[in-house]
mmCIF file of C-alpha atoms in Angstrom:
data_model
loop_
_atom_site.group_PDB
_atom_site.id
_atom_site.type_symbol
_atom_site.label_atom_id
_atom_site.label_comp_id
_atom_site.label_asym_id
_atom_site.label_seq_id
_atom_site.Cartn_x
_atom_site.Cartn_y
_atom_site.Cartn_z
ATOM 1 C CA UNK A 51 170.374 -75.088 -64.655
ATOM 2 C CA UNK A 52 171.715 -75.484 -68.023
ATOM 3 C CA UNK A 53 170.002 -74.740 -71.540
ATOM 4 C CA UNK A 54 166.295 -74.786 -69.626
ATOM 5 C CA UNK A 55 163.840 -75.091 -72.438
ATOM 6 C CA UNK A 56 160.787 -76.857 -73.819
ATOM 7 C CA UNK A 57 162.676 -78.869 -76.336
ATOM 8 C CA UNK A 58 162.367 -76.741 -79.163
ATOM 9 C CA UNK A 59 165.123 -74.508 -79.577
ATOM 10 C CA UNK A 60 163.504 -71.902 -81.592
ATOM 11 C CA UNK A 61 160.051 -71.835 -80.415
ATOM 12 C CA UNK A 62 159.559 -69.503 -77.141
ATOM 13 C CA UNK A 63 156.469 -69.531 -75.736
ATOM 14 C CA UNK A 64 154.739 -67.137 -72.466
ATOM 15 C CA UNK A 65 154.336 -70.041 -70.615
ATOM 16 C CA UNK A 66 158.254 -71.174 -70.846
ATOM 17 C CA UNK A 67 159.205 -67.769 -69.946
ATOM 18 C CA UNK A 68 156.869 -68.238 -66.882
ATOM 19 C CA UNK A 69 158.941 -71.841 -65.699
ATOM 20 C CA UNK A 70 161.955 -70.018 -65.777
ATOM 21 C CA UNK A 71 161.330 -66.848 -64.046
ATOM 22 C CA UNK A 72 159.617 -68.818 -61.441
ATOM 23 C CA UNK A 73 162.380 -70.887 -61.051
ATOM 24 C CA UNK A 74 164.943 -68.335 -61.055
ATOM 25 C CA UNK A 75 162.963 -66.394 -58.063
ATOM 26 C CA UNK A 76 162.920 -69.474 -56.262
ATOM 27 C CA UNK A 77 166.508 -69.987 -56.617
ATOM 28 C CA UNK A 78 167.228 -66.130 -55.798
ATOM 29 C CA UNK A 79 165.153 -66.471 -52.703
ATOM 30 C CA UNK A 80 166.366 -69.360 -51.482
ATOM 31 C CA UNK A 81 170.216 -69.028 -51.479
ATOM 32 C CA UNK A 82 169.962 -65.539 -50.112
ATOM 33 C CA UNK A 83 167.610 -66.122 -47.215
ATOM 34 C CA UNK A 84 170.122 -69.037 -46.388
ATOM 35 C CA UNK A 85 172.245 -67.247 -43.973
ATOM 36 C CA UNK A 86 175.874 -66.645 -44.384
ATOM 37 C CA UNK A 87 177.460 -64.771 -46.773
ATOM 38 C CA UNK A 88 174.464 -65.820 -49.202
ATOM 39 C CA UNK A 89 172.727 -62.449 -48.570
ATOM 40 C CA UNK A 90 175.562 -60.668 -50.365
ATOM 41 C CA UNK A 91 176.898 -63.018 -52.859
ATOM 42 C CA UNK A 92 177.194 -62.677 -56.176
ATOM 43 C CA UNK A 93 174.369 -65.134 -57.934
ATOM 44 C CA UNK A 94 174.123 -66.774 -61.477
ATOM 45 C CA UNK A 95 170.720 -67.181 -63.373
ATOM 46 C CA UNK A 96 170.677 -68.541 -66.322
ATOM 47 C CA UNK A 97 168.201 -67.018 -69.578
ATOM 48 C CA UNK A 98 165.948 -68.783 -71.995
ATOM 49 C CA UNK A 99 167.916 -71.817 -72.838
ATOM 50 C CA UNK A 100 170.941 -69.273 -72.315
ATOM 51 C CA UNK A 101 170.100 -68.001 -75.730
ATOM 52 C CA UNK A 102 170.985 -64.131 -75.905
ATOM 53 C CA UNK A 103 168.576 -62.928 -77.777
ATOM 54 C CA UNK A 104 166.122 -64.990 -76.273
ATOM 55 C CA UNK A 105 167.334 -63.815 -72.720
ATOM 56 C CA UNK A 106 167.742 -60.101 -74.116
ATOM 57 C CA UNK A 107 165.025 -59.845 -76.313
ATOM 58 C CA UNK A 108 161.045 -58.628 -75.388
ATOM 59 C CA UNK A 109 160.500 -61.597 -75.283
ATOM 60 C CA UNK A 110 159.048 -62.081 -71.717
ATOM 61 C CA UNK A 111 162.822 -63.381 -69.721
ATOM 62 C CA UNK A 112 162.794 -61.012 -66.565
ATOM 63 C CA UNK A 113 165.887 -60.550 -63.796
ATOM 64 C CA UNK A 114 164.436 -62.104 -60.712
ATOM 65 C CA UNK A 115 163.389 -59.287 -57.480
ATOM 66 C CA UNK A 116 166.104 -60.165 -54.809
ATOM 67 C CA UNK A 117 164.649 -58.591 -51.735
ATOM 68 C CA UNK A 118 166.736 -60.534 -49.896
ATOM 69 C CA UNK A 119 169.756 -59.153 -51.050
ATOM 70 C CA UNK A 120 172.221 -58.018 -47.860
ATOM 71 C CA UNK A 121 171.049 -54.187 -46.392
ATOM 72 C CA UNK A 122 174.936 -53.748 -46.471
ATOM 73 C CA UNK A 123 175.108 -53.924 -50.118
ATOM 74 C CA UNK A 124 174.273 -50.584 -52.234
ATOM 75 C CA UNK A 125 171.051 -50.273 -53.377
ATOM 76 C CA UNK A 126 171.825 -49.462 -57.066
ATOM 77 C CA UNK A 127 174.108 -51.731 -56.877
ATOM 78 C CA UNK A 128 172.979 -55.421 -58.208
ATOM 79 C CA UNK A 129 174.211 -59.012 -57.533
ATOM 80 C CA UNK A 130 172.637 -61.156 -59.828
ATOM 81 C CA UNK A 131 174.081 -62.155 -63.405
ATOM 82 C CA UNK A 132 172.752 -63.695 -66.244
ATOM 83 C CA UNK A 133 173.812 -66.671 -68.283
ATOM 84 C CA UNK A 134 173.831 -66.741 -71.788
ATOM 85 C CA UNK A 135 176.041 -68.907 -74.031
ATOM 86 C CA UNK A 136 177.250 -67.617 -77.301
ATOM 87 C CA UNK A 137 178.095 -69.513 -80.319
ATOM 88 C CA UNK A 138 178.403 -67.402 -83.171
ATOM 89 C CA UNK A 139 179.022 -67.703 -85.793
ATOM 90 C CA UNK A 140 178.771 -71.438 -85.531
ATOM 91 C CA UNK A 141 181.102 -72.611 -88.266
ATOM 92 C CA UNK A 142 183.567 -71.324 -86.403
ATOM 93 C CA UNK A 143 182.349 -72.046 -82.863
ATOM 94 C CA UNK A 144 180.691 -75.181 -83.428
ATOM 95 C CA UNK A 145 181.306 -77.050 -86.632
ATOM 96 C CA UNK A 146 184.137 -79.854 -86.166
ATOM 97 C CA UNK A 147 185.494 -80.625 -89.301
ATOM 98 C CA UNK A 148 188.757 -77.710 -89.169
ATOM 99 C CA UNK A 149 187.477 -75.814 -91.983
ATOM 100 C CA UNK A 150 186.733 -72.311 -90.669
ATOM 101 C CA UNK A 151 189.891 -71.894 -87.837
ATOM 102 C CA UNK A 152 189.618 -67.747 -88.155
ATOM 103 C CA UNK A 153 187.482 -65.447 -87.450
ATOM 104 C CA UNK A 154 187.108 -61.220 -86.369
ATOM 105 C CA UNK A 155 188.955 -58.687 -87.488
ATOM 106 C CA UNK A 156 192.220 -60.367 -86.803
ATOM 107 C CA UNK A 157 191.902 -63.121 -89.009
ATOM 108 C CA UNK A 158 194.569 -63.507 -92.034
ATOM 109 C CA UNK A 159 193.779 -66.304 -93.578
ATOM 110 C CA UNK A 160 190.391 -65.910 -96.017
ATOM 111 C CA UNK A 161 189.806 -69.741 -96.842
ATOM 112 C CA UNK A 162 189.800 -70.261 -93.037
ATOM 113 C CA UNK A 163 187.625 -67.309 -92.042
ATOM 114 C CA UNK A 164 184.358 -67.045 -91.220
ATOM 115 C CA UNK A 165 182.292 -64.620 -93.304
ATOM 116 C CA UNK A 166 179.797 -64.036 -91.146
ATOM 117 C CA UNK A 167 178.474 -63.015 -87.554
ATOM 118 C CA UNK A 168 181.918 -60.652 -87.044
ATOM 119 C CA UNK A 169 182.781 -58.650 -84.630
ATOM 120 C CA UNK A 170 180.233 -55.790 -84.831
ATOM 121 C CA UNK A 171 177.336 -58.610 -84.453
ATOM 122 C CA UNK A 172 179.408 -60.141 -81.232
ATOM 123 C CA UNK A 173 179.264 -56.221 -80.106
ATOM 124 C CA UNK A 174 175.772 -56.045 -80.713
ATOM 125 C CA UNK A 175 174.498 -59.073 -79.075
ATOM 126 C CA UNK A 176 177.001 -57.964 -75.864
ATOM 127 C CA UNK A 177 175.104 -54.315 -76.146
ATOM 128 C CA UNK A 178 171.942 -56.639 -75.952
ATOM 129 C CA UNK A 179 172.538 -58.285 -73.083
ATOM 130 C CA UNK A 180 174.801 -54.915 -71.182
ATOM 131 C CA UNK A 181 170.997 -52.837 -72.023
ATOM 132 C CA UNK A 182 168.829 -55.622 -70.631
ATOM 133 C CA UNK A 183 169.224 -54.005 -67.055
#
């Protein structure tokens, strides 16, 4: 699943939160009790419309249980990842028209950097998502 949401990218709502938990648990249970190597492989689940501070926030996203998870694997160790996509900041990630090209703390060029959402904010939001455990 890609971007699951309710069509409204800002509003977040319990019972959105509920779809995609549910879903993800479904998925989680399904490829792992489906024999093979699926009890031990590594498994992708994507967040609130794989926004990362909607996925990382409080703001109801939760990892799914994966009980069926291989006995041969460690039991602190986990097997499920989370998807988030990242596009800050967006003039330089997203806008089209070649005026921001730069951007972080290696940038040279100040009429083609962008001025905001640096580096420490790209740490941050990583932090986010790395604490979510």
């Amino acid at each position: 699943m890609n971007e699951n949401f309710d069509g409204q990218y800002g509003r977040r709502t319990q019972p959105c939160y509920s779809n995609i938990n549910a879903y993800n648990q479904i998925f989680v249970d399904t490829v792992r009790r489906a024999g093979g190597n699926n009890s031990s492989r590594w498994l992708l689940v994507p967040g609130w419309n794989t926004n990362i501070d909607y996925t990382a926030g409080n703001y109801g996203f939760r990892l799914p249980a994966d009980q069926y998870r291989s006995p041969s694997i460690p039991s602190a160790e986990k097997r499920i990842m989370i998807s988030v996509h990242y596009y800050a900041p967006w003039d330089f990630a997203g806008e089209e028209n070649g005026r921001i090209t730069q951007w972080g703390r290696g940038s040279t060029n100040p009429t083609k950097k962008s001025t905001w959402e640096q580096d420490d904010y790209l740490d941050s939001r990583l932090e986010l998502m790395r604490d979510r455990r």
